[in-house]
XYZ file of C-alpha atoms in Angstrom:
402
model
C -31.698 -0.120 -28.571
C -30.089 0.516 -25.169
C -31.684 3.705 -23.884
C -30.083 4.307 -20.453
C -26.956 3.478 -18.495
C -29.027 1.402 -16.081
C -30.304 -0.630 -19.017
C -26.761 -0.907 -20.371
C -25.496 -2.208 -17.035
C -28.336 -4.722 -16.856
C -27.479 -5.994 -20.336
C -23.796 -6.299 -19.485
C -24.373 -7.987 -16.140
C -25.862 -10.932 -18.028
C -22.264 -11.815 -18.853
C -21.141 -11.955 -15.206
C -22.340 -15.561 -14.945
C -19.746 -16.498 -17.560
C -16.969 -15.043 -15.431
C -16.951 -18.005 -13.050
C -17.909 -20.740 -15.514
C -15.175 -19.796 -18.011
C -12.379 -19.226 -15.483
C -11.077 -22.799 -15.407
C -8.352 -23.268 -17.988
C -8.743 -19.678 -19.116
C -6.952 -18.474 -22.233
C -7.411 -15.684 -24.776
C -8.583 -17.873 -27.648
C -12.325 -17.138 -27.295
C -11.859 -13.381 -27.041
C -9.390 -13.402 -29.920
C -11.895 -15.334 -32.026
C -14.634 -12.847 -31.207
C -12.427 -9.853 -31.979
C -11.507 -11.423 -35.307
C -15.230 -11.789 -36.059
C -15.791 -8.057 -35.536
C -12.791 -6.901 -37.563
C -9.903 -7.162 -35.069
C -10.428 -3.658 -33.622
C -7.631 -4.215 -31.076
C -5.184 -3.897 -33.974
C -6.772 -0.797 -35.510
C -4.913 1.789 -33.409
C -1.616 1.996 -31.542
C -1.793 1.026 -27.872
C -0.060 2.082 -24.667
C -0.709 -0.934 -22.426
C -0.557 -0.453 -18.643
C -0.155 -3.252 -16.077
C 0.962 -3.442 -12.454
C -0.310 -4.094 -8.954
C -0.404 -0.484 -7.779
C -0.743 2.742 -9.718
C -1.830 1.482 -13.121
C -5.013 3.579 -13.303
C -3.153 6.724 -12.267
C -0.400 5.957 -14.775
C -2.993 5.459 -17.505
C -4.650 8.796 -16.710
C -1.315 10.619 -16.627
C -0.183 9.064 -19.913
C -3.471 9.917 -21.558
C -3.180 13.544 -20.465
C 0.431 13.781 -21.632
C -0.427 12.379 -25.056
C -3.360 14.770 -25.391
C -1.029 17.605 -24.410
C 1.305 16.434 -27.205
C -1.483 16.816 -29.766
C -2.670 13.216 -30.080
C -6.305 12.162 -29.890
C -6.512 9.450 -27.285
C -8.759 6.686 -26.183
C -8.635 5.399 -22.616
C -10.211 2.346 -21.020
C -9.825 1.541 -17.317
C -10.996 -1.215 -14.998
C -12.997 -1.020 -12.910
C -14.968 2.125 -13.594
C -15.550 4.275 -10.545
C -18.965 5.857 -10.965
C -20.146 5.404 -14.566
C -19.876 2.785 -17.292
C -18.839 5.555 -19.668
C -15.419 5.624 -17.971
C -14.715 2.369 -19.843
C -14.622 4.280 -23.151
C -12.951 7.687 -22.864
C -12.077 9.697 -25.961
C -10.251 13.005 -26.207
C -9.685 13.242 -22.463
C -13.187 12.495 -21.198
C -15.721 9.669 -21.036
C -17.928 9.470 -24.088
C -21.148 11.456 -23.741
C -23.869 9.138 -22.481
C -25.836 9.273 -25.740
C -22.780 8.383 -27.825
C -21.861 5.562 -25.459
C -25.359 4.088 -25.620
C -25.557 4.408 -29.416
C -22.265 2.547 -29.826
C -23.254 -0.125 -27.312
C -26.590 -0.595 -29.105
C -24.672 -1.309 -32.302
C -22.120 -3.541 -30.571
C -24.245 -5.910 -28.486
C -25.953 -7.482 -31.528
C -22.474 -8.344 -32.805
C -21.784 -10.168 -29.552
C -24.995 -12.144 -29.945
C -24.317 -12.909 -33.608
C -20.802 -14.202 -32.950
C -22.148 -16.787 -30.494
C -18.840 -16.791 -28.588
C -19.320 -16.963 -24.800
C -17.675 -13.931 -23.212
C -17.214 -12.667 -19.661
C -18.344 -9.259 -18.420
C -14.812 -7.875 -18.669
C -14.230 -9.378 -22.109
C -17.361 -7.730 -23.480
C -16.327 -4.373 -22.033
C -12.746 -4.498 -23.303
C -13.867 -5.676 -26.736
C -16.408 -2.847 -26.781
C -13.693 -0.340 -25.895
C -11.402 -1.575 -28.691
C -14.293 -1.534 -31.162
C -15.404 1.950 -30.079
C -11.894 3.386 -30.447
C -11.744 2.006 -33.973
C -15.200 3.384 -34.766
C -14.636 6.935 -33.514
C -10.992 7.087 -34.589
C -8.194 7.789 -32.112
C -4.449 8.143 -32.611
C -3.537 5.983 -29.629
C -5.469 3.998 -27.036
C -4.270 3.848 -23.422
C -5.427 0.468 -22.134
C -5.352 -0.616 -18.488
C -5.291 -4.316 -17.681
C -8.067 -5.725 -15.570
C -6.169 -8.502 -13.758
C -2.586 -9.612 -14.261
C -1.489 -9.225 -17.859
C -0.478 -12.440 -19.617
C -4.030 -13.830 -19.678
C -5.854 -10.521 -19.337
C -8.346 -9.725 -22.090
C -6.423 -6.584 -22.957
C -3.466 -8.750 -23.985
C -5.117 -9.538 -27.288
C -3.140 -6.509 -28.504
C 0.101 -7.897 -29.931
C 1.162 -5.128 -32.327
C 4.933 -4.716 -32.546
C 4.641 -0.960 -31.949
C 2.819 -1.369 -28.630
C 4.364 0.448 -25.661
C 3.977 -1.314 -22.307
C 4.075 0.415 -18.927
C 4.480 -1.735 -15.812
C 4.002 -0.024 -12.457
C 4.817 -1.284 -8.948
C 4.294 -5.038 -8.574
C 3.214 -6.552 -5.291
C 1.344 -9.470 -3.735
C -2.278 -9.084 -4.826
C -4.828 -11.479 -6.330
C -2.509 -14.266 -5.214
C -5.337 -16.784 -5.551
C -5.289 -16.141 -9.324
C -1.844 -14.775 -10.245
C 0.461 -16.797 -7.969
C 1.695 -16.681 -4.414
C 5.161 -15.200 -4.966
C 6.345 -11.858 -6.268
C 8.158 -13.581 -9.128
C 5.024 -15.456 -10.205
C 2.966 -12.270 -10.195
C 5.708 -10.350 -12.024
C 5.645 -12.997 -14.756
C 1.933 -12.367 -15.256
C 2.442 -8.593 -15.477
C 5.420 -8.972 -17.825
C 3.275 -11.096 -20.120
C 1.807 -8.014 -21.803
C 5.143 -7.522 -23.619
C 5.471 -8.987 -27.121
C 8.122 -8.971 -29.831
C 9.146 -5.465 -30.833
C 7.455 -3.747 -27.899
C 8.998 -1.087 -25.688
C 8.522 -1.895 -21.986
C 8.728 0.864 -19.376
C 9.199 -0.505 -15.868
C 8.963 1.349 -12.560
C 12.047 0.846 -10.319
C 11.099 -1.761 -7.707
C 11.987 -5.017 -5.984
C 14.968 -6.612 -7.766
C 13.181 -9.980 -7.966
C 10.275 -8.457 -9.906
C 12.607 -6.436 -12.134
C 14.637 -9.548 -12.963
C 11.513 -11.416 -14.094
C 10.355 -8.560 -16.324
C 13.843 -8.136 -17.776
C 14.128 -11.856 -18.546
C 10.722 -11.906 -20.241
C 11.561 -8.860 -22.365
C 14.799 -10.494 -23.515
C 13.034 -13.773 -24.268
C 10.317 -12.261 -26.489
C 12.462 -9.579 -28.101
C 11.116 -6.483 -26.354
C 13.201 -3.478 -25.259
C 13.206 -2.694 -21.535
C 13.467 0.863 -20.210
C 13.535 1.539 -16.464
C 11.767 4.801 -15.702
C 13.968 7.333 -13.953
C 13.454 10.489 -11.985
C 10.439 11.413 -9.940
C 7.207 13.260 -10.494
C 6.440 16.852 -9.513
C 6.250 17.710 -5.834
C 2.713 18.997 -6.386
C 1.616 15.375 -6.668
C 0.937 13.080 -3.708
C 3.978 11.001 -2.834
C 2.552 7.733 -4.161
C 1.705 9.321 -7.539
C 5.180 10.593 -8.406
C 6.595 7.271 -9.593
C 3.426 6.701 -11.624
C 3.918 10.086 -13.285
C 7.490 9.171 -14.185
C 6.437 5.867 -15.760
C 3.669 7.630 -17.675
C 6.017 10.307 -18.968
C 8.579 7.772 -20.193
C 5.937 5.617 -21.875
C 4.094 8.568 -23.448
C 7.395 9.902 -24.802
C 8.026 6.572 -26.514
C 4.562 6.663 -28.076
C 4.987 10.265 -29.221
C 8.484 9.588 -30.571
C 9.999 12.496 -28.679
C 10.765 13.527 -25.113
C 7.685 15.068 -23.593
C 8.006 17.798 -21.005
C 4.442 18.074 -19.764
C 3.267 20.165 -16.849
C 2.499 18.466 -13.560
C -0.994 17.661 -14.833
C -2.234 17.290 -11.284
C -5.792 17.502 -12.601
C -5.128 14.368 -14.680
C -5.280 12.159 -11.599
C -8.183 9.712 -11.731
C -11.154 10.233 -9.432
C -11.108 8.386 -6.144
C -7.359 8.773 -5.528
C -6.779 11.097 -2.572
C -9.781 13.049 -3.810
C -11.670 15.437 -1.537
C -15.443 15.281 -1.958
C -17.972 16.942 0.346
C -15.455 17.250 3.172
C -14.328 13.615 2.971
C -11.118 12.149 1.573
C -11.647 9.317 -0.910
C -8.970 6.843 -1.947
C -9.520 3.486 -3.609
C -6.467 1.766 -2.094
C -7.491 -1.876 -1.743
C -4.446 -4.006 -0.971
C -1.668 -3.844 1.644
C 0.812 -2.225 -0.770
C -1.597 0.538 -1.794
C -2.849 1.144 1.728
C 0.721 1.469 2.985
C 1.466 3.973 0.209
C -1.708 5.882 1.090
C -0.642 6.088 4.721
C 2.796 7.393 3.662
C 1.212 10.080 1.489
C -1.043 11.146 4.339
C 1.977 11.378 6.645
C 3.745 13.686 4.169
C 0.732 15.986 4.498
C 0.935 15.775 8.273
C -2.022 13.396 8.652
C -1.297 10.686 11.200
C -4.797 10.002 12.509
C -8.213 9.849 10.843
C -11.707 8.484 11.114
C -11.812 5.755 8.471
C -14.736 4.190 6.636
C -13.522 1.016 4.949
C -14.417 -2.424 3.767
C -12.511 -4.911 1.607
C -13.437 -7.325 -1.126
C -13.391 -10.977 -0.149
C -9.829 -12.324 -0.083
C -7.685 -14.876 1.749
C -7.468 -14.173 5.510
C -3.759 -13.295 5.344
C -4.421 -10.561 2.777
C -7.330 -9.142 4.787
C -5.138 -9.006 7.895
C -2.256 -7.378 6.013
C -4.577 -4.721 4.577
C -6.045 -3.969 7.992
C -2.582 -3.755 9.554
C -1.631 -1.201 6.903
C -4.624 0.914 7.956
C -4.216 0.475 11.707
C -1.558 3.170 12.426
C -3.641 5.970 10.897
C -7.079 4.867 12.146
C -8.509 6.605 15.192
C -11.957 5.121 14.564
C -13.027 2.509 11.994
C -16.490 2.316 10.420
C -17.191 -0.861 8.433
C -20.266 -0.799 6.175
C -22.013 -3.689 4.496
C -22.103 -3.227 0.722
C -22.550 -5.516 -2.246
C -20.556 -5.634 -5.452
C -21.165 -7.190 -8.822
C -18.085 -6.410 -10.859
C -15.612 -7.787 -13.326
C -14.789 -10.773 -11.140
C -18.169 -11.198 -9.477
C -16.605 -10.594 -6.062
C -18.380 -9.494 -2.909
C -17.293 -7.512 0.101
C -16.537 -9.020 3.484
C -19.606 -8.891 5.787
C -19.295 -5.803 7.962
C -19.573 -7.681 11.243
C -16.891 -10.163 10.236
C -14.410 -7.483 9.160
C -15.129 -5.382 12.256
C -14.395 -8.394 14.476
C -11.196 -9.118 12.550
C -10.115 -5.483 12.996
C -10.701 -5.630 16.754
C -8.592 -8.761 16.941
C -5.739 -6.933 15.212
C -5.752 -4.069 17.724
C -8.183 -1.469 16.352
C -9.370 0.249 19.519
C -12.550 1.855 18.188
C -14.623 -0.033 15.595
C -18.253 -0.072 14.531
C -20.138 -2.005 11.848
C -22.919 -0.317 9.913
C -25.722 -1.987 7.921
C -25.280 0.080 4.760
C -23.169 2.698 3.048
C -25.584 5.615 3.474
C -25.744 4.984 7.212
C -21.949 4.570 7.360
C -21.334 7.856 5.536
C -23.655 9.633 7.969
C -21.671 8.152 10.853
C -18.369 9.199 9.272
C -19.525 12.777 8.717
C -20.582 12.952 12.371
C -17.110 12.030 13.611
C -15.015 14.741 15.349
C -11.701 13.850 13.670
C -10.465 16.592 11.285
C -9.640 14.012 8.599
C -12.321 11.526 7.537
C -11.272 8.921 4.988
C -13.143 6.438 2.767
C -10.941 3.616 1.466
C -10.427 -0.136 1.092
C -12.130 -0.763 -2.256
C -12.544 1.096 -5.529
C -16.085 -0.243 -5.698
C -16.832 1.147 -2.243
C -15.220 4.502 -3.042
C -17.106 4.692 -6.340
C -20.411 4.049 -4.592
C -19.608 6.587 -1.886
C -18.553 9.178 -4.454
C -21.808 8.780 -6.354
C -23.778 9.324 -3.141
C -21.704 12.345 -2.141
C -21.860 14.181 -5.473
C -25.528 13.407 -5.964
């Protein structure tokens, strides 16, 4: 019996070691075999499947809210979670209550052991989400990919009535997904199967051409989302809202005319907490969009607390350059991460030195996040921002809300 979320996390982290060892030659056969052994829960309910480089979590939250507003009981699973494991299994518009989550996990983990199929941390969590949705009963599950799409564990859903939503595609995780926009677009497009509807955000013609070609090849119907979201939303969220509305309408079988649903935005996206602004932007595309949204609100300079997950030097430099124009002072904390991919953050001193080399005029490294947050709160700038990593923002948010 798993009796606490800390115990649940400890149990799940045992699977992190598999993440690296099983990566070579990765396919979906093992996860599919495991899901078959536990009753194929991924096929038990209809799915709205969300992929993309930027905006997929926001799109998933918007779509979930729109479907709830339309009278459907929803499930939602996102990756990564921000502050609590329970975010991985949301039902009816909220994470499962802790007791319910732990009860379900206590029933599920023995099934993992009995199947004797080696699984990664992410595979266990996505299989658990599918299984939980089938157990509690939902009308539709909104499912966010973890990485890519074609070989993502969520892509074990191949039902013909699946609706796919693909948000903005950019150069991210190039070491895994490919070095060109077309290669990455092919991975995102891979969530589409025969009979599916595919909603695509307007974007770079090269990416759109790849998605369109894939849809035609597998027999899926492509719809390009039109219009823009409500002005009440931050600039970077409006296209996500439009994709969500189009996709949710296809699931519901009718045009939905939901309210702005500003409150449906996920935590850690331009969220104000304890006087600080939190945003989990973590690649050059997202950081550039964040800077544009801040400019719309008249913010052109801020004290910034940021670190990045380990990545190729060119990506680190591009992310820092995206932050540079808005950064009056940069605070870089050391922090450790054990997540879906087993990645770690860049050492604070190394990233601080890289930032100085790129032209940041005022930079300091801090030995830990608590110390860094204290330093940020002591800054005189009117706007104080935490960004660079969802893991970092999640940790900061937990500290700030107590």
